[in-house]
PDB file of C-alpha atoms in Angstrom:
ATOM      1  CA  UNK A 887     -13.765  -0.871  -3.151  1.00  0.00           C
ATOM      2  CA  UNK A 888     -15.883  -2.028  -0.351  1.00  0.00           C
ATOM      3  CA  UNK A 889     -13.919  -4.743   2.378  1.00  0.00           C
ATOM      4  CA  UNK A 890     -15.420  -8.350   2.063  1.00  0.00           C
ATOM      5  CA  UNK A 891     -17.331  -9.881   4.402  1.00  0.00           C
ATOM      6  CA  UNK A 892     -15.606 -12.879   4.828  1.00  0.00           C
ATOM      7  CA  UNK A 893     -17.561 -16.223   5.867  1.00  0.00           C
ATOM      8  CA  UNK A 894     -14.860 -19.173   6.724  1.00  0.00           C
ATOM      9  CA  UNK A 895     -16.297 -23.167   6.807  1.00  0.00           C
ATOM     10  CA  UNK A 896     -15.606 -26.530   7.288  1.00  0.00           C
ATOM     11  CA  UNK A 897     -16.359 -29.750   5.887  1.00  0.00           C
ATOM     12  CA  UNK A 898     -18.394 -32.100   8.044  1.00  0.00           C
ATOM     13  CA  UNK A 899     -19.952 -35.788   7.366  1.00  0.00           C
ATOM     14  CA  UNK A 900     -22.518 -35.341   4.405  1.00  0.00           C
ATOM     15  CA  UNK A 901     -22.366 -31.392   4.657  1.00  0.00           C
ATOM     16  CA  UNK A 902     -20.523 -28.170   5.113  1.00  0.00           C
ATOM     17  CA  UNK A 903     -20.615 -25.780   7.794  1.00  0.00           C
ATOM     18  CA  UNK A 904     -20.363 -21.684   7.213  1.00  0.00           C
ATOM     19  CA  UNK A 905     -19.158 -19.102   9.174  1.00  0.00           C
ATOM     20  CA  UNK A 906     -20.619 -15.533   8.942  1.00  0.00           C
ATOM     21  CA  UNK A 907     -20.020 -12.603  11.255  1.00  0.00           C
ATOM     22  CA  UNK A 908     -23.535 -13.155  12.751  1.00  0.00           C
ATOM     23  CA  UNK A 909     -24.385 -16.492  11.957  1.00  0.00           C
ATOM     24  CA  UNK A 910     -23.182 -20.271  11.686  1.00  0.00           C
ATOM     25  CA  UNK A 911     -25.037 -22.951   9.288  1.00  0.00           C
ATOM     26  CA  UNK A 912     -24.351 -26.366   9.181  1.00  0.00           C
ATOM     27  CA  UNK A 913     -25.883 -28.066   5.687  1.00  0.00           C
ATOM     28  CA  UNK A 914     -25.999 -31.710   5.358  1.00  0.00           C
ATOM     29  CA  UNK A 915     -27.453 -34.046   2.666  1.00  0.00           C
ATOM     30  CA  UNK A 916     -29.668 -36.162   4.299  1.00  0.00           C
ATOM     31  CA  UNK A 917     -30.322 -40.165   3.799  1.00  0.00           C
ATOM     32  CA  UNK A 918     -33.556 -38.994   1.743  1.00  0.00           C
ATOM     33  CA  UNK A 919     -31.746 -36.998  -0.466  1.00  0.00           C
ATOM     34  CA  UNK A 920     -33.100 -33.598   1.041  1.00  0.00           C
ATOM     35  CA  UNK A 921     -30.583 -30.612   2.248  1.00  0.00           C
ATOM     36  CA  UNK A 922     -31.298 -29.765   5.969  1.00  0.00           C
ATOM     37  CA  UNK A 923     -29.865 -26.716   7.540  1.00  0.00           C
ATOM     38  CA  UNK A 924     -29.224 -25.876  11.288  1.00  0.00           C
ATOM     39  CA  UNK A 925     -28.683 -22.308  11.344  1.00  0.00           C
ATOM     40  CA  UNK A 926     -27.264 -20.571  14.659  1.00  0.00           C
ATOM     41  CA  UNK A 927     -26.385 -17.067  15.976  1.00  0.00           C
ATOM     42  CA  UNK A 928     -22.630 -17.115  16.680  1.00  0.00           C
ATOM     43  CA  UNK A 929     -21.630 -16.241  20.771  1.00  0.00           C
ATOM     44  CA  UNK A 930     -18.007 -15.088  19.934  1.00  0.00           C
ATOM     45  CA  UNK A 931     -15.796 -13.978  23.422  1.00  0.00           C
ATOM     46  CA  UNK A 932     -14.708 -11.311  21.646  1.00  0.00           C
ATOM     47  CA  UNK A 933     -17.817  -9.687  21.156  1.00  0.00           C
ATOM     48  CA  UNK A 934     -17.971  -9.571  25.271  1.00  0.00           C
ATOM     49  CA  UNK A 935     -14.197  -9.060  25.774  1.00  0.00           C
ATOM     50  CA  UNK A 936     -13.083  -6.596  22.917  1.00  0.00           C
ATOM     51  CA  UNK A 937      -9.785  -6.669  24.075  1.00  0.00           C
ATOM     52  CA  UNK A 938      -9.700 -10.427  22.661  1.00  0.00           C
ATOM     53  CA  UNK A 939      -9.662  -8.964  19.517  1.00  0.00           C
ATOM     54  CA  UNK A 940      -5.981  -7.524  19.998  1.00  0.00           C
ATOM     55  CA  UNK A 941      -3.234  -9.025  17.172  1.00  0.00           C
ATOM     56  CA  UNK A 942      -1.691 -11.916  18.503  1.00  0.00           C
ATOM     57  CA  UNK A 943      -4.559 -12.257  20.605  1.00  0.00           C
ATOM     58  CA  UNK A 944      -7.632 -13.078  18.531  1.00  0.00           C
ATOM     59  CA  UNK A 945      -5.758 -16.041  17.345  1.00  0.00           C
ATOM     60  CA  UNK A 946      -5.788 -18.532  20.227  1.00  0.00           C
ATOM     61  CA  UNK A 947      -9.420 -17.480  20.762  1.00  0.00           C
ATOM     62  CA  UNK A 948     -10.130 -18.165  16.960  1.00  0.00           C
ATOM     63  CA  UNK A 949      -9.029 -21.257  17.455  1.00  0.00           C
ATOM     64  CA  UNK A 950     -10.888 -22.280  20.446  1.00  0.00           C
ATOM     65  CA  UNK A 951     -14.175 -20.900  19.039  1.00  0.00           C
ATOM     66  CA  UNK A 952     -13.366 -23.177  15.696  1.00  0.00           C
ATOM     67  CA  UNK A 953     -12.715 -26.267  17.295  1.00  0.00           C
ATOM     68  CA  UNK A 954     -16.269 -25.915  19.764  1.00  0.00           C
ATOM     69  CA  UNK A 955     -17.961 -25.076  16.641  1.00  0.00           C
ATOM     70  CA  UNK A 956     -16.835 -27.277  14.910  1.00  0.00           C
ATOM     71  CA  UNK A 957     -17.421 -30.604  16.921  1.00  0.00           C
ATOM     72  CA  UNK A 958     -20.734 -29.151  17.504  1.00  0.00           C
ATOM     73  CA  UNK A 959     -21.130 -29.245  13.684  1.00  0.00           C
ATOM     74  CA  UNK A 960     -19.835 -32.478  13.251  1.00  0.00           C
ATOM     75  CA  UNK A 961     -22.111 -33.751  15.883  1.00  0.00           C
ATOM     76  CA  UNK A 962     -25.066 -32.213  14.290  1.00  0.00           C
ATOM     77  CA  UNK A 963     -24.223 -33.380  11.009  1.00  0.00           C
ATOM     78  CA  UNK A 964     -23.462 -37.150  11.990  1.00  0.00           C
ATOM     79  CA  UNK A 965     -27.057 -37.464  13.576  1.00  0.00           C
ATOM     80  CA  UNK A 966     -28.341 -35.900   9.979  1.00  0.00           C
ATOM     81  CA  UNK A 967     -26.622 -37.905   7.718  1.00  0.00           C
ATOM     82  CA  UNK A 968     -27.863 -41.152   9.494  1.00  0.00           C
ATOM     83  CA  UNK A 969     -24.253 -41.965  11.237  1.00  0.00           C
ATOM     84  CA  UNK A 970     -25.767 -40.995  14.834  1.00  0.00           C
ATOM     85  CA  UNK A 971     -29.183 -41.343  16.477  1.00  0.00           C
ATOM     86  CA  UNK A 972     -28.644 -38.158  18.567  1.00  0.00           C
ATOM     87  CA  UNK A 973     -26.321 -35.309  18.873  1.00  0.00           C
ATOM     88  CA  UNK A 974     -23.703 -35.465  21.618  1.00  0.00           C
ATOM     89  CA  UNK A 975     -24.451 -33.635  24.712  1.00  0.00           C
ATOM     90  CA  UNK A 976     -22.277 -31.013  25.504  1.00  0.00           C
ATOM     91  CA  UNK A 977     -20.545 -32.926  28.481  1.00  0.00           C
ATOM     92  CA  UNK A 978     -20.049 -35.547  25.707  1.00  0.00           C
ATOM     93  CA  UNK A 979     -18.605 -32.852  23.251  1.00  0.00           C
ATOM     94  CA  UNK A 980     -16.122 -31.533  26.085  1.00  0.00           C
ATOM     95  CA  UNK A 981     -15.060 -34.765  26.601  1.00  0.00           C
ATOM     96  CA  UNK A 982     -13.862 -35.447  23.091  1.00  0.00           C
ATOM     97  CA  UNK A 983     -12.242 -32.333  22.671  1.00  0.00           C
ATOM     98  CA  UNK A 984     -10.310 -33.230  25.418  1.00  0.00           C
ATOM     99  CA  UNK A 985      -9.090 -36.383  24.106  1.00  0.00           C
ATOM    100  CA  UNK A 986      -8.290 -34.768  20.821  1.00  0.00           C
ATOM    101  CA  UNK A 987      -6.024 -32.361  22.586  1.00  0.00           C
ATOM    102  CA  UNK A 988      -4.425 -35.234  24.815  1.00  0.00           C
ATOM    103  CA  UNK A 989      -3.754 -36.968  22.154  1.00  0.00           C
ATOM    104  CA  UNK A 990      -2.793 -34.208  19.815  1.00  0.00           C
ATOM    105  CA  UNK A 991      -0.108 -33.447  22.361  1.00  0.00           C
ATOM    106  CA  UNK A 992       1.278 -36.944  22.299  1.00  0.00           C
ATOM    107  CA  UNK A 993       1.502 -37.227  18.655  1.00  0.00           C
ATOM    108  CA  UNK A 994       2.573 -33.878  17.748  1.00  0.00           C
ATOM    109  CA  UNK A 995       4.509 -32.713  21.249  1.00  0.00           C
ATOM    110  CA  UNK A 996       5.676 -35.918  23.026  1.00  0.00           C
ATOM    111  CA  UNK A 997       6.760 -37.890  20.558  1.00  0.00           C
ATOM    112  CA  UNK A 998       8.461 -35.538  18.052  1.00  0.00           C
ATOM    113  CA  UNK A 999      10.695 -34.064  21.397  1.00  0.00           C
ATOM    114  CA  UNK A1000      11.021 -37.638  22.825  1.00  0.00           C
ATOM    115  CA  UNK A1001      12.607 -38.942  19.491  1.00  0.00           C
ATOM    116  CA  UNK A1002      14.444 -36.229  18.332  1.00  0.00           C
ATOM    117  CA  UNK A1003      17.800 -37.069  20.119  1.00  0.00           C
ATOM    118  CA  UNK A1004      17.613 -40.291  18.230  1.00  0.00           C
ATOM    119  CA  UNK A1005      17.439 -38.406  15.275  1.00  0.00           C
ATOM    120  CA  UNK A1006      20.501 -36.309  15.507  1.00  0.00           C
ATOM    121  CA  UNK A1007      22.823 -39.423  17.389  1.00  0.00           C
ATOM    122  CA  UNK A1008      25.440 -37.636  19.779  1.00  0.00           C
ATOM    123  CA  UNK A1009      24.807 -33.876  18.481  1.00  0.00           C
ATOM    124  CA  UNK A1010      23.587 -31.818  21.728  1.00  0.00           C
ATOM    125  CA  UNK A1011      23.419 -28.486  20.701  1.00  0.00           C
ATOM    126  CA  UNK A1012      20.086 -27.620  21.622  1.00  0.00           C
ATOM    127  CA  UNK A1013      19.138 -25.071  18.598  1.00  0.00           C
ATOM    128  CA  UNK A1014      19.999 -28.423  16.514  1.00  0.00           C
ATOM    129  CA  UNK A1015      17.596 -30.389  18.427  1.00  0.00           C
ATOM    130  CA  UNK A1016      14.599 -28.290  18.773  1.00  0.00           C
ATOM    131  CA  UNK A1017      14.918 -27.732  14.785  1.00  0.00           C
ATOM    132  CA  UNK A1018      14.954 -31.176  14.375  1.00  0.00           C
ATOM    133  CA  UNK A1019      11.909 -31.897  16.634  1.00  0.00           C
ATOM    134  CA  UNK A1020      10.245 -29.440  14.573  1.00  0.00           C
ATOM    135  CA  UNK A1021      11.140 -31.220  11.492  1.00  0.00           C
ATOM    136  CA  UNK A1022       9.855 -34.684  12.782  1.00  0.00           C
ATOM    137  CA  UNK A1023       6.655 -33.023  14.065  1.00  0.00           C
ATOM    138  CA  UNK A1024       5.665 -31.521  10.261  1.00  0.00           C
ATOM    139  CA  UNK A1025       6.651 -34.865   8.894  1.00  0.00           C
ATOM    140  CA  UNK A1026       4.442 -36.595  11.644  1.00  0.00           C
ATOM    141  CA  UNK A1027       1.869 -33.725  10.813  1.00  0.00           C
ATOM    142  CA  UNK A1028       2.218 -34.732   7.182  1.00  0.00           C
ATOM    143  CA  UNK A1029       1.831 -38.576   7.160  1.00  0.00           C
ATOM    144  CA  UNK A1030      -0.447 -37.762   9.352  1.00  0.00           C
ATOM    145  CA  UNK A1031      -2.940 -36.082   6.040  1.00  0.00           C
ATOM    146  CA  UNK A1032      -1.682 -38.260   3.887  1.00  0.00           C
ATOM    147  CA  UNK A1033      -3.161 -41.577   5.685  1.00  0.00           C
ATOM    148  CA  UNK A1034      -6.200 -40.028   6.161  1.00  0.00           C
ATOM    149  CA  UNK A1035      -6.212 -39.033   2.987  1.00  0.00           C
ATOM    150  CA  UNK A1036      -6.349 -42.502   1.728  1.00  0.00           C
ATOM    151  CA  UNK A1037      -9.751 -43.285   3.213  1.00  0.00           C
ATOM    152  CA  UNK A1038     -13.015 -43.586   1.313  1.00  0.00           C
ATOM    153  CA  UNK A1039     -14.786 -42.113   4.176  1.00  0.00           C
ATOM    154  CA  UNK A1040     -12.581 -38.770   4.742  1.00  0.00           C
ATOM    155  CA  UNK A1041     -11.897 -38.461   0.699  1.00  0.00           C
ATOM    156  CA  UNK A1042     -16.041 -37.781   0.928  1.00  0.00           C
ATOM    157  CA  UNK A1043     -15.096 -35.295   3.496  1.00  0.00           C
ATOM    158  CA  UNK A1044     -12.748 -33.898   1.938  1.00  0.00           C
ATOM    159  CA  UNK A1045     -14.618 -33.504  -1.631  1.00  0.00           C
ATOM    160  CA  UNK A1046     -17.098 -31.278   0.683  1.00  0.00           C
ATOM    161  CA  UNK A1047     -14.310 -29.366   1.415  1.00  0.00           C
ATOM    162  CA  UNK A1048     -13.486 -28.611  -1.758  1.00  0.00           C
ATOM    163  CA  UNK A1049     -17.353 -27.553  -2.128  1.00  0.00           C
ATOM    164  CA  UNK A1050     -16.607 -25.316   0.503  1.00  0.00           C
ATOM    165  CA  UNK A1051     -13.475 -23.631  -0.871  1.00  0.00           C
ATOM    166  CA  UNK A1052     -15.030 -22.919  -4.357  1.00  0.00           C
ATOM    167  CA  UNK A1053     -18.355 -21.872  -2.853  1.00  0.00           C
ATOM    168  CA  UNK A1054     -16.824 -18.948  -0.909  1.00  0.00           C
ATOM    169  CA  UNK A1055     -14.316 -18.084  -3.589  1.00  0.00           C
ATOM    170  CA  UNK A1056     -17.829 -17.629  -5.662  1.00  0.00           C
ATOM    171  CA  UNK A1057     -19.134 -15.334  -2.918  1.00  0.00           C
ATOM    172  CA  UNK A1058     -16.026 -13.568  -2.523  1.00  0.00           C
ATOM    173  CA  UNK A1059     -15.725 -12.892  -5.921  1.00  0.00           C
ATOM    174  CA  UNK A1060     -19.031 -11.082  -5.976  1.00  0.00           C
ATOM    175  CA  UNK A1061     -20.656 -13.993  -8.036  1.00  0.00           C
ATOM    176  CA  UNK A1062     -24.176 -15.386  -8.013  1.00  0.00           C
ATOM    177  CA  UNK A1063     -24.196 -18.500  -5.606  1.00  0.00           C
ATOM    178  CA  UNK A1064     -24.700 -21.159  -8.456  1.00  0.00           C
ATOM    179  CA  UNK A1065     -23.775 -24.556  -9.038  1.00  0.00           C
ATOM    180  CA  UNK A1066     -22.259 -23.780 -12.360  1.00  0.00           C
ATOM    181  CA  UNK A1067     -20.557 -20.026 -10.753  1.00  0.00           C
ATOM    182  CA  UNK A1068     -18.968 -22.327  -7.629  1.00  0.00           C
ATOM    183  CA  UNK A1069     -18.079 -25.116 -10.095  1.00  0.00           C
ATOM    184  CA  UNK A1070     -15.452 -22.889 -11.888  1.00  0.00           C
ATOM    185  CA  UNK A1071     -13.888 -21.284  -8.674  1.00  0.00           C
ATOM    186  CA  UNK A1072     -10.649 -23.263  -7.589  1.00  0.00           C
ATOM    187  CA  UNK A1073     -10.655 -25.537  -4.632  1.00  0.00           C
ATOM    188  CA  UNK A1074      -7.655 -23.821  -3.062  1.00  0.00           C
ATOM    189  CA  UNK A1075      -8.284 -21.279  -0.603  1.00  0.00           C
ATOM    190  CA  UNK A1076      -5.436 -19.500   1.481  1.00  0.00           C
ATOM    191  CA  UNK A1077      -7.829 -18.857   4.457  1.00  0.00           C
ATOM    192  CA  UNK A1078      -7.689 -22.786   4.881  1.00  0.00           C
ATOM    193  CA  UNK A1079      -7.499 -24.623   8.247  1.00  0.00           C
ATOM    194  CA  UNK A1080      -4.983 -27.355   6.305  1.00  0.00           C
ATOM    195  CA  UNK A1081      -3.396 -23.771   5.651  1.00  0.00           C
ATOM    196  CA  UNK A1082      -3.046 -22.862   9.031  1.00  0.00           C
ATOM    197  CA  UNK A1083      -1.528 -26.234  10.259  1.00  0.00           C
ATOM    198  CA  UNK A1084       0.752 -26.140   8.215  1.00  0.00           C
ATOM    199  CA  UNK A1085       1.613 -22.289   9.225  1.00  0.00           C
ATOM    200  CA  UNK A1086       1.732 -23.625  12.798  1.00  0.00           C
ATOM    201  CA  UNK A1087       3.714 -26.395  12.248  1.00  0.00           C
ATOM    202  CA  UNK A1088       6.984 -23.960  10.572  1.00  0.00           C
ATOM    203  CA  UNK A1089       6.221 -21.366  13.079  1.00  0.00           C
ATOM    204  CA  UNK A1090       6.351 -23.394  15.737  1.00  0.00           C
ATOM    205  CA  UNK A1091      10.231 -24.657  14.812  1.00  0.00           C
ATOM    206  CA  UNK A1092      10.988 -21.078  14.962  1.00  0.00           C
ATOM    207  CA  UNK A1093       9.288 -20.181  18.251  1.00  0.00           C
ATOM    208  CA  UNK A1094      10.605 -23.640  19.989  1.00  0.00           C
ATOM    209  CA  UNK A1095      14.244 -23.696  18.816  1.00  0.00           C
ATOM    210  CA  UNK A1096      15.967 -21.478  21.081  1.00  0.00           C
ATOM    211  CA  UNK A1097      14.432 -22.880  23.991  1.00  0.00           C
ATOM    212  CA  UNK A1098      17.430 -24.913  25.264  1.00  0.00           C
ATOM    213  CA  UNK A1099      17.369 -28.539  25.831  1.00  0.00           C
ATOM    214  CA  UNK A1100      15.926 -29.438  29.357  1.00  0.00           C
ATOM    215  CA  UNK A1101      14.415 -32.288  30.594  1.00  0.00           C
ATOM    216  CA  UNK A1102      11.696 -34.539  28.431  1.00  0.00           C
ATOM    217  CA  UNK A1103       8.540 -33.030  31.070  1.00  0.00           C
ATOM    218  CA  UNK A1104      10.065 -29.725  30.857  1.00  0.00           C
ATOM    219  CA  UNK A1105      10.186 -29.459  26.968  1.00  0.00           C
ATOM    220  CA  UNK A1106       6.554 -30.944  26.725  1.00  0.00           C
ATOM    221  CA  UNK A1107       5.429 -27.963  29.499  1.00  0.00           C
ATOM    222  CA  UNK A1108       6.827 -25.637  27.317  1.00  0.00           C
ATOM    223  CA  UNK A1109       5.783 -26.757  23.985  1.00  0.00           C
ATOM    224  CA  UNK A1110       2.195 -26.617  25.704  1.00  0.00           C
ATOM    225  CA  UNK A1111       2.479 -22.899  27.212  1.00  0.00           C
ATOM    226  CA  UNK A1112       3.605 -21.346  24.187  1.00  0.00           C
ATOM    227  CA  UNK A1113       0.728 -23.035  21.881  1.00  0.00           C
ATOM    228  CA  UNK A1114      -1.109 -19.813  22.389  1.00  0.00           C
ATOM    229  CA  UNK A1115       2.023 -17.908  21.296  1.00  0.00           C
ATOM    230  CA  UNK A1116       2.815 -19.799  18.057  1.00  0.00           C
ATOM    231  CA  UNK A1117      -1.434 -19.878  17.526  1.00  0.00           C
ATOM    232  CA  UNK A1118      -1.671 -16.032  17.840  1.00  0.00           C
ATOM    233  CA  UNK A1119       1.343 -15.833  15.156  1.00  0.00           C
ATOM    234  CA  UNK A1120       0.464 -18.117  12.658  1.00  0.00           C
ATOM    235  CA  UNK A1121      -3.705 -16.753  12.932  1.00  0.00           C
ATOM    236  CA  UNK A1122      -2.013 -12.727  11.692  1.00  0.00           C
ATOM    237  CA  UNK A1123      -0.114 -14.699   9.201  1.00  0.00           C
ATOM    238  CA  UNK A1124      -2.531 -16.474   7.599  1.00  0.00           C
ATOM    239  CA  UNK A1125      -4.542 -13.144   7.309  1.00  0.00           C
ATOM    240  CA  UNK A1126      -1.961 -11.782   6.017  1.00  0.00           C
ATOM    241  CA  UNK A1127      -1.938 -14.930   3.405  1.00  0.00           C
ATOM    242  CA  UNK A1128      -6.106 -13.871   2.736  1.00  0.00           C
ATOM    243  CA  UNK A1129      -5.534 -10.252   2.174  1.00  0.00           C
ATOM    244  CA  UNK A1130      -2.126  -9.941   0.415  1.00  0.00           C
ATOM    245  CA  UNK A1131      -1.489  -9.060  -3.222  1.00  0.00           C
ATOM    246  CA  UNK A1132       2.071  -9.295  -2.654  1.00  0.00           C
ATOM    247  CA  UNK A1133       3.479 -11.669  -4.830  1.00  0.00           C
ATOM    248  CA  UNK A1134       6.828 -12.953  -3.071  1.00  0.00           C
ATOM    249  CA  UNK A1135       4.913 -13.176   0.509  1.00  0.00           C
ATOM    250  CA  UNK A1136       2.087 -15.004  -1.651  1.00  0.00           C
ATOM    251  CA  UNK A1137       5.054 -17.378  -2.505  1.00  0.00           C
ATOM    252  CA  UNK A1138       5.506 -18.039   0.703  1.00  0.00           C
ATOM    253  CA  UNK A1139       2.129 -19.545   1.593  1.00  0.00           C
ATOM    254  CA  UNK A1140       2.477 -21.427  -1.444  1.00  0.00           C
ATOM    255  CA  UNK A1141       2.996 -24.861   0.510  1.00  0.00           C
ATOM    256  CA  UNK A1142      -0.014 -24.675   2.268  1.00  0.00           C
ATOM    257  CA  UNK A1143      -1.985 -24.398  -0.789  1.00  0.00           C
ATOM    258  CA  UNK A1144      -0.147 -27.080  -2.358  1.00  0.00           C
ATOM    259  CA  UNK A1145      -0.884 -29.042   0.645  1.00  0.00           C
ATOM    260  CA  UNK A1146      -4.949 -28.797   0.007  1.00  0.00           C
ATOM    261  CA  UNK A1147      -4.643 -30.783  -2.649  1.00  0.00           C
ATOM    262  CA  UNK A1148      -4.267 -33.488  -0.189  1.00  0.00           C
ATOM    263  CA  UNK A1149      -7.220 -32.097   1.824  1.00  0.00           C
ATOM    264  CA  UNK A1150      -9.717 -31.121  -0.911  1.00  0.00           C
ATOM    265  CA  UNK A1151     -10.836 -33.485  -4.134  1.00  0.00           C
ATOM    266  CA  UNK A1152     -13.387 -32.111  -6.599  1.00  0.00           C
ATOM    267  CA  UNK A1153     -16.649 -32.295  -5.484  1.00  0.00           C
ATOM    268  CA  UNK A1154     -20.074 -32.791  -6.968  1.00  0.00           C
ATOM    269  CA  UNK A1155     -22.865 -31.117  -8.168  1.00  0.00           C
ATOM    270  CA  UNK A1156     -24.965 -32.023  -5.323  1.00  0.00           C
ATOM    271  CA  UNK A1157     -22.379 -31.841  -2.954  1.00  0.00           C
ATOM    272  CA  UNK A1158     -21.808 -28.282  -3.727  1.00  0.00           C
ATOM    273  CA  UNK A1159     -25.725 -27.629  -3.642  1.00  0.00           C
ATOM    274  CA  UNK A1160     -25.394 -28.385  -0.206  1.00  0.00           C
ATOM    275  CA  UNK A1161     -22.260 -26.042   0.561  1.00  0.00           C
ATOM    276  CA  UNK A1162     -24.211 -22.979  -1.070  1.00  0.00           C
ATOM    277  CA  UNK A1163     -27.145 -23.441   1.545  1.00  0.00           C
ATOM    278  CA  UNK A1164     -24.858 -23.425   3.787  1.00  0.00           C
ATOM    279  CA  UNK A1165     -22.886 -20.498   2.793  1.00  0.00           C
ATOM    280  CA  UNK A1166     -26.202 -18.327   1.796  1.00  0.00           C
ATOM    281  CA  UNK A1167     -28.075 -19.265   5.202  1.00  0.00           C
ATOM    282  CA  UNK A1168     -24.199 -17.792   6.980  1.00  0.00           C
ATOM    283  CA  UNK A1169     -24.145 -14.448   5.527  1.00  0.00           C
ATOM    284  CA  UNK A1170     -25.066 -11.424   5.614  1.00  0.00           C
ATOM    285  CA  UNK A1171     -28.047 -10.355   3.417  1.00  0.00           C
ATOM    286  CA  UNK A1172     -29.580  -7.166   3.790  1.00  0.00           C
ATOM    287  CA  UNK A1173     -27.666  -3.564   3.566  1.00  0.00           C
ATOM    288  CA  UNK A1174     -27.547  -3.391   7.307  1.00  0.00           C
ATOM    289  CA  UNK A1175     -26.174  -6.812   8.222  1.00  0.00           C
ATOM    290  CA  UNK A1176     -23.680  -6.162   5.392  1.00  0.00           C
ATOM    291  CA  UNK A1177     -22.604  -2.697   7.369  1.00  0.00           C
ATOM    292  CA  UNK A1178     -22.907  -4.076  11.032  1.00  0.00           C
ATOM    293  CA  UNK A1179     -20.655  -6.759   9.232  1.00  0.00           C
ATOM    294  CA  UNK A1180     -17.908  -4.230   8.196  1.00  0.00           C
ATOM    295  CA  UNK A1181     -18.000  -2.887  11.250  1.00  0.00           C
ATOM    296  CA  UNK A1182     -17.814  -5.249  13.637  1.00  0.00           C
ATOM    297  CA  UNK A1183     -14.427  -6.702  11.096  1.00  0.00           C
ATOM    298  CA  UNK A1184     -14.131 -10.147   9.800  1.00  0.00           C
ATOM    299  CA  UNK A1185     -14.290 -13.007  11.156  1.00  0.00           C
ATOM    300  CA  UNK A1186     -11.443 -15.102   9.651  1.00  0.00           C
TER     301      UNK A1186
END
């Protein structure tokens, strides 16, 4: 049996964005009513650096790659959808990634080491207290979807991304990209990004607690170096969650997909119109994209 090409996506405002070994395509449902598609040839580092593509590796740049494209996306997609005159700048887009990641770092590094003494009283073993920062960061981490969750705005957002996850399950079952084939697939997909957090978050408890108990700056300087570490881990794991037919490590994962159903409603006809331009403008179509595909490996 041949190996998939996979394509991986992402829900943006009034569209989804696709992922394809050559190319990215961001679909939105415009103000008109019309689909419009950006379509892009993907610049990966690890086409130019090969050895970026080493396990444990490949993970951290992944994830850098994903969040550029992805704000990129978003930016295209608000101007498209009405929501912004003109597409950030790329000065503009740096800047807010920035902010993201300070901010990420408070919420999900500061905080959860700053309060976890409080937590466990007069207990200082530090095993005991690193496990328990973990635990307070995947509850933060959790609240966290849950809030948003409650939205109007992101549950639109988040009923693309359930367009997304049935439109590739369509294409990676071999099915023709309709509205009535993607309707049928499951909105559950354990490629995810919500899959992925999550993976982070419980790797990241194991990674962290045997790091002793130093000083507050110290423990947020070493949270922050090893982000690469716990990234690279939790990216082979969650291929390993894609390609397994194991059904006790499949168990394992099962959290994260129970978690989508938080991240992912069930979207509309129209809505997944959109995510199969997407998806059929990312991938491969001819014989010899399909091989350069395969040999180049996946992408997710």
């Amino acid at each position: 049996m041949d190996k998939p090409v996979y394509v991986g996506g992402q829900a943006v405002i009034e569209g989804v964005m696709m992922r394809g070994p050559e190319y990215i395509a961001t679909a939105v449902r415009t103000p008109s009513g019309d689909i419009t598609v950006k379509k892009e040839k993907v610049h990966s580092l690890t086409e130019r650096f090969p050895v970026l593509k080493k396990p444990f590796i490949r993970g951290t740049i992944a994830l850098g790659e994903s969040l550029v494209y992805g704000m990129k996306s978003l930016s295209y997609s608000a101007m498209a959808a009405g929501e912004e005159e003109e597409q950030m700048t790329n000065r503009q887009i740096a800047g807010t990634m920035i902010f993201s990641v300070v901010m990420a770092i408070i919420f999900f590094v500061a905080i959860p080491t700053f309060a976890a003494k409080f937590l466990l009283g007069a207990v200082t073993d530090p095993v005991l207290l690193n496990i328990a920062e973990g635990v307070l960061r995947l509850c933060i981490f959790l609240l966290y979807i849950w809030g948003i969750s409650l939205t109007a705005d992101i549950r639109r957002v988040f009923e693309y991304h359930g367009a997304e996850h049935k439109t590739i399950w369509a294409y990676e079952k071999g099915l023709s990209l309709t509205v009535e084939n993607v309707r049928a697939q499951v909105r559950l997909h354990p490629r995810c990004g919500t899959n992925f957090l999550l993976i982070v978050m419980v790797v990241a408890i194991f990674v962290f607690a045997f790091l002793g108990w130093p000083d507050l700056l110290m423990r947020i300087l070493s949270r922050i170096v090893l982000m690469p570490v716990v990234a690279g881990i939790s990216y082979e794991l969650i291929r390993l969650a894609g390609r397994t037919k194991n059904p006790v490590v499949r168990a394992l994962f099962k959290p994260g997909l129970w978690l989508q159903y938080l991240t992912t409603r069930e979207p509309h006809d129209d809505q997944i119109e959109v995510a199969i331009k997407a998806l059929d403008a990312a991938r491969p179509h001819t014989e010899a994209e399909i091989a350069a595909a395969r040999a180049k490996g996946d992408t997710q």
